[in-house]
Short mmCIF file of C-alpha atoms in Angstrom, two decimals:
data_model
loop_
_atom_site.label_atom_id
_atom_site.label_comp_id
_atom_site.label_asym_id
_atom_site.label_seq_id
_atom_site.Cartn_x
_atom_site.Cartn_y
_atom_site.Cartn_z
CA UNK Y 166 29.08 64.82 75.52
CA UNK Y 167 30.34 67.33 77.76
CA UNK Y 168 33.27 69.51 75.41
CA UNK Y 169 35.49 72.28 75.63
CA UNK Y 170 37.20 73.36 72.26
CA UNK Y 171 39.88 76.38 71.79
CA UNK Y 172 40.80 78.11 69.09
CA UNK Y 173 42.71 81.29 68.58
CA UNK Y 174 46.61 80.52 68.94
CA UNK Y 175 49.25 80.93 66.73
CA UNK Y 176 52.49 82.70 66.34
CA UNK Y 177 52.65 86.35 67.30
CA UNK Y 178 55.67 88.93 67.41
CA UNK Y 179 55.89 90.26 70.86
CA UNK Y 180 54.08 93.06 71.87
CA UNK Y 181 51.37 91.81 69.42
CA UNK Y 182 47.59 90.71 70.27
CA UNK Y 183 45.79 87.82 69.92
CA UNK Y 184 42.10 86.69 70.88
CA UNK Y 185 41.17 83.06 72.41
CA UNK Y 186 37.98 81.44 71.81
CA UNK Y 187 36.78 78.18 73.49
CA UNK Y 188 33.43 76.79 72.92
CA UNK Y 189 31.83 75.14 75.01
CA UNK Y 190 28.68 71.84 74.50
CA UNK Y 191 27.25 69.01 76.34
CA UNK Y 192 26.51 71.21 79.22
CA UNK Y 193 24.65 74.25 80.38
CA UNK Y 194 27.58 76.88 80.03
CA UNK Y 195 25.74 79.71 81.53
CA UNK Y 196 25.47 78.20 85.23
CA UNK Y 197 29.33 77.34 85.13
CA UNK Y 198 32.44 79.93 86.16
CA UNK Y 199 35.23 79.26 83.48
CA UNK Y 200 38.98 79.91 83.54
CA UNK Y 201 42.29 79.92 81.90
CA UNK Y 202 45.34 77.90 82.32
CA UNK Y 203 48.45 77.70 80.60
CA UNK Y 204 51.48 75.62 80.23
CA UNK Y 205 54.90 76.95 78.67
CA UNK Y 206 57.06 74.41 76.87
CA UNK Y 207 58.18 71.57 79.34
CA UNK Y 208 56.77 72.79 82.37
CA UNK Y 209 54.51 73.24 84.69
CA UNK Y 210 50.30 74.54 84.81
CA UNK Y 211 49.56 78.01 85.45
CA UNK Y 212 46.31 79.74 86.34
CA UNK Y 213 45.47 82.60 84.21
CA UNK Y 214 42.13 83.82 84.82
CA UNK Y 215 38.66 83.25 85.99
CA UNK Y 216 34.98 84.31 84.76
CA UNK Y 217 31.91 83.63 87.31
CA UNK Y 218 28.94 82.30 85.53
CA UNK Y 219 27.51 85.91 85.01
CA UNK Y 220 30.53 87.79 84.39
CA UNK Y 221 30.04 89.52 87.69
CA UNK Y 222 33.90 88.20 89.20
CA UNK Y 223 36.61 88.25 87.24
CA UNK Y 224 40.41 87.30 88.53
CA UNK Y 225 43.39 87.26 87.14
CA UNK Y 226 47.34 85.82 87.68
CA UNK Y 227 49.52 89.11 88.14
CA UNK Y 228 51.51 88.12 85.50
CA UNK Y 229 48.79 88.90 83.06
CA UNK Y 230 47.33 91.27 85.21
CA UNK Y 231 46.34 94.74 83.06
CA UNK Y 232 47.46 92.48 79.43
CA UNK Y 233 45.04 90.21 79.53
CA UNK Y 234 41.02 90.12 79.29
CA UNK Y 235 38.71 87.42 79.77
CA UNK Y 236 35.06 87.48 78.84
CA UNK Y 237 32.21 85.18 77.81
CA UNK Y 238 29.01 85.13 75.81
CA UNK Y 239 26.47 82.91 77.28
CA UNK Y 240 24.63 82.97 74.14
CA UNK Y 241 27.04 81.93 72.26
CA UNK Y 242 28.11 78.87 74.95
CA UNK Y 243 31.87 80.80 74.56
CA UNK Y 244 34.92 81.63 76.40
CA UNK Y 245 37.07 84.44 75.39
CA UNK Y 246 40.81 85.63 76.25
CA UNK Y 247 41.95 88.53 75.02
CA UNK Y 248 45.47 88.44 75.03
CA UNK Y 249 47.50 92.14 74.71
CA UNK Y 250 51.39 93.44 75.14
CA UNK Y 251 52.37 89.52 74.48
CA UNK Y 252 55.76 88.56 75.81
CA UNK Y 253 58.00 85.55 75.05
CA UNK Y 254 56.83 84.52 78.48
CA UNK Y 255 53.31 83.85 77.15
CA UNK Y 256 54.21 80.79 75.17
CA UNK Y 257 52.20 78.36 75.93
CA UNK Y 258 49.28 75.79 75.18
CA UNK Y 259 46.46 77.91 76.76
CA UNK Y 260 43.78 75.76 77.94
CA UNK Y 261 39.60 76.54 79.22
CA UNK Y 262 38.59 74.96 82.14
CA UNK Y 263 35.20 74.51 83.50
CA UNK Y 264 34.65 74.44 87.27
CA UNK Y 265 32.10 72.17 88.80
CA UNK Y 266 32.07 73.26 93.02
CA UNK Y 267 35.85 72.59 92.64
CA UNK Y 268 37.91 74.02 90.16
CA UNK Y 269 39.25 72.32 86.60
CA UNK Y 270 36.57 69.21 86.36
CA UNK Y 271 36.66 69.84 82.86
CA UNK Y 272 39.18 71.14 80.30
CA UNK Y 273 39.63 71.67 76.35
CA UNK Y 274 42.54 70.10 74.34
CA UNK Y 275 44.51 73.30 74.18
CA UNK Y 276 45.65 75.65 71.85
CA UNK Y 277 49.40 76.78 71.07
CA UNK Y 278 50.18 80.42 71.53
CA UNK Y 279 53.88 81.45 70.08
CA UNK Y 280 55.44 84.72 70.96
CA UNK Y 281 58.63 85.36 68.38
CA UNK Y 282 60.04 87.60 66.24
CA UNK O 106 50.29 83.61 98.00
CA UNK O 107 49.88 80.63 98.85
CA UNK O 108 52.60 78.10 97.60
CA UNK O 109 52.53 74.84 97.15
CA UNK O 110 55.74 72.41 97.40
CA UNK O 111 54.92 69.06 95.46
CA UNK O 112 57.40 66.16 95.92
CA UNK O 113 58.92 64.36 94.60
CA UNK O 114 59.83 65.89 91.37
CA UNK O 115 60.34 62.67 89.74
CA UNK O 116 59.70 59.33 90.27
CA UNK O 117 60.69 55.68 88.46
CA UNK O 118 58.63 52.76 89.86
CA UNK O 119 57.39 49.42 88.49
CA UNK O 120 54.02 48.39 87.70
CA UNK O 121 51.99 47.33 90.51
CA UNK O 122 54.18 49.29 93.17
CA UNK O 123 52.37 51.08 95.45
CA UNK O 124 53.13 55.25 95.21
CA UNK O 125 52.75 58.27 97.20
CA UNK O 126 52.74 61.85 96.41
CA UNK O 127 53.01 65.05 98.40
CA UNK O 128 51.89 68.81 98.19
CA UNK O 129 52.74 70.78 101.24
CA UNK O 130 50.79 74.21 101.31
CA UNK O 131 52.94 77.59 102.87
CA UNK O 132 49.78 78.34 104.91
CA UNK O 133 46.57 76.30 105.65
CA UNK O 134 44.34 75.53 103.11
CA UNK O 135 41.72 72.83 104.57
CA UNK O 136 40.23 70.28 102.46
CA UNK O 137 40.67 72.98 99.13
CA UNK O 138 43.03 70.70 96.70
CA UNK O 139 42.47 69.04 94.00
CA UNK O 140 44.81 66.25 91.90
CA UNK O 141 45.67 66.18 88.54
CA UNK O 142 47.29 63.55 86.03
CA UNK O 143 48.47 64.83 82.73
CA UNK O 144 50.04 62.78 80.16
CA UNK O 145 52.13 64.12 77.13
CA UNK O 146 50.31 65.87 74.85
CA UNK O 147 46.93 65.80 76.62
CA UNK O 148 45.09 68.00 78.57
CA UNK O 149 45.59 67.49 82.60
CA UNK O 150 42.46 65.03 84.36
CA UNK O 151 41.12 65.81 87.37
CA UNK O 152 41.75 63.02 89.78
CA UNK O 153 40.50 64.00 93.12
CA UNK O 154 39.30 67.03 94.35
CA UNK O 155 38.30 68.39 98.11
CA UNK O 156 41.56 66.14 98.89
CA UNK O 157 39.96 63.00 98.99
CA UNK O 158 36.67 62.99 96.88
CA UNK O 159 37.53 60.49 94.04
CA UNK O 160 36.61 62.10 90.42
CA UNK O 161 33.94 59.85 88.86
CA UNK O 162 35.15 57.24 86.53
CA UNK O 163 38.61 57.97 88.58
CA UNK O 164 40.05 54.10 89.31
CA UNK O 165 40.07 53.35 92.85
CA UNK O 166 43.38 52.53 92.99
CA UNK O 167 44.07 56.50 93.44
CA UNK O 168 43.31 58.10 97.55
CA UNK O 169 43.72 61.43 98.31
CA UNK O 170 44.30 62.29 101.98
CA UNK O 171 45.40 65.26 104.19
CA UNK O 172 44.05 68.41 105.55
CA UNK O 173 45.32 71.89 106.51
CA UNK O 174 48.77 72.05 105.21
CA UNK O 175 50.14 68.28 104.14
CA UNK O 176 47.80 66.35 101.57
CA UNK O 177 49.03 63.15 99.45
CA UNK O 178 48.27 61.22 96.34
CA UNK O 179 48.14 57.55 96.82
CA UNK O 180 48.33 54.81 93.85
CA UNK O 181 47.64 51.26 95.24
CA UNK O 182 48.89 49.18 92.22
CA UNK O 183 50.47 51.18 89.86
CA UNK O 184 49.14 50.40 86.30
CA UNK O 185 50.88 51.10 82.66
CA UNK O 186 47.99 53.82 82.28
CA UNK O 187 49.69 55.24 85.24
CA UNK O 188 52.70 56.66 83.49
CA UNK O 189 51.92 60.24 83.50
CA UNK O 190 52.64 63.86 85.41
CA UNK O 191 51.02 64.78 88.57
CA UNK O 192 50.10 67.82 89.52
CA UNK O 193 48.32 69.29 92.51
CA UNK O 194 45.92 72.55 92.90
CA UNK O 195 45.35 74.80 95.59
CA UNK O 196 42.27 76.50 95.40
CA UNK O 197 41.83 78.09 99.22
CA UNK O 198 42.83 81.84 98.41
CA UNK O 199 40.88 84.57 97.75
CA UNK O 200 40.27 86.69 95.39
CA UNK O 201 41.22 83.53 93.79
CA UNK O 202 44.83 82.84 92.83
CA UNK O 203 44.87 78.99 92.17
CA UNK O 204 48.38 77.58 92.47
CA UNK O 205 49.58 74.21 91.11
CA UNK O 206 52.01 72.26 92.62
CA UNK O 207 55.29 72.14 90.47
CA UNK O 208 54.34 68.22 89.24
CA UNK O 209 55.64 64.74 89.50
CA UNK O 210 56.67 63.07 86.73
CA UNK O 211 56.28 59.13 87.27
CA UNK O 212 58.05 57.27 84.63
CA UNK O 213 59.00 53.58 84.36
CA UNK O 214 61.42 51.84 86.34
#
């Protein structure tokens, strides 16, 4: 079965750091680009960031431009976010998402990132 | 950027009603958008993607149509199952700055 699992969030005071983790089965991970998305409380989806297959591209939102850093480990079959100078505005389920030709064909059940005092 | 304008925002309707969803792009984007269903708590579904390729295992009571700057999201006969958020996804710009639509919430008339 093809399966995407995060891990990682939790609560962090802002201007803290936190690492994502998402690991990946059921599917070759190493010929796939991955990506980020995230969803604050009650709204909407927001790209974060993309990995191609071979780490060669890497993009980012410019809202998380210079804070954030994805990366991957193909031996591993893992996905990696690492997440730096956290705002209140980076509350959010952050989800992995693989892309298949077109982006998102696959995604992970999400894990909660809180940014409090 | 390119933005996308989803409407409506919300939408009550009764099972087996027939519904339609837009996404207008600011700019052209050809056939690169992708829909999305998300219900609470989940993670979102891919639908249909290249605007009107149906995701396998997708029921076919869900089109996608439109090119360029004007795409919609068609349910035939809406089911229970339906009951969910929409979302669409550009994916034409590059470097690659994917941009969702803002969502449609479909609830129960």
């Amino acid at each position: 079965e093809v399966q995407l699992v995060e891990s990682g969030g939790g609560l962090v005071k802002p201007g803290g750091s936190l690492r994502l983790s998402c690991a990946a089965s059921g599917f070759t991970f190493s010929s796939y680009s991955m990506n980020w998305v995230r969803q604050a409380p009650g709204k909407g989806l927001e790209w974060v960031s993309s990995i191609s297959s071979s780490s060669s591209y890497i993009y980012y939102a410019d809202s998380v431009k210079g804070r954030f850093t994805i990366s991957r480990d193909n031996a591993k079959n893992s996905l990696y976010l690492q997440m730096n100078s956290l705002r209140a505005e980076d509350t959010a389920v952050y989800y992995c998402a693989r892309d298949l030709e077109f982006p998102f064909d696959i995604w992970g059940q999400g894990t909660m990132v809180t940014v409090s005092s | 950027d390119i933005q996308m304008t989803q409407s409506p925002s919300s939408l009550s309707a009764s099972v087996g009603d027939r519904v339609t969803i837009t996404c207008r792009a600011s700019q052209g984007i050809r056939n690169d958008l992708g829909w999305y269903q998300q219900k609470p708590g989940k993670a979102p579904k891919r639908l249909i993607y290249a605007a009107s390729s149906l995701q396998s295992g997708v029921p076919s009571r869900f089109s996608g149509s439109g090119s360029g700057t004007e795409f919609t999201l068609t349910i035939s006969s809406l089911q229970p199952e339906d009951f969910a958020t929409y979302y669409c996804l550009q994916h034409n710009s590059y470097p690659p700055m994917y941009t969702f639509g803002q969502g449609t919430k479909l609830e129960i008339k």
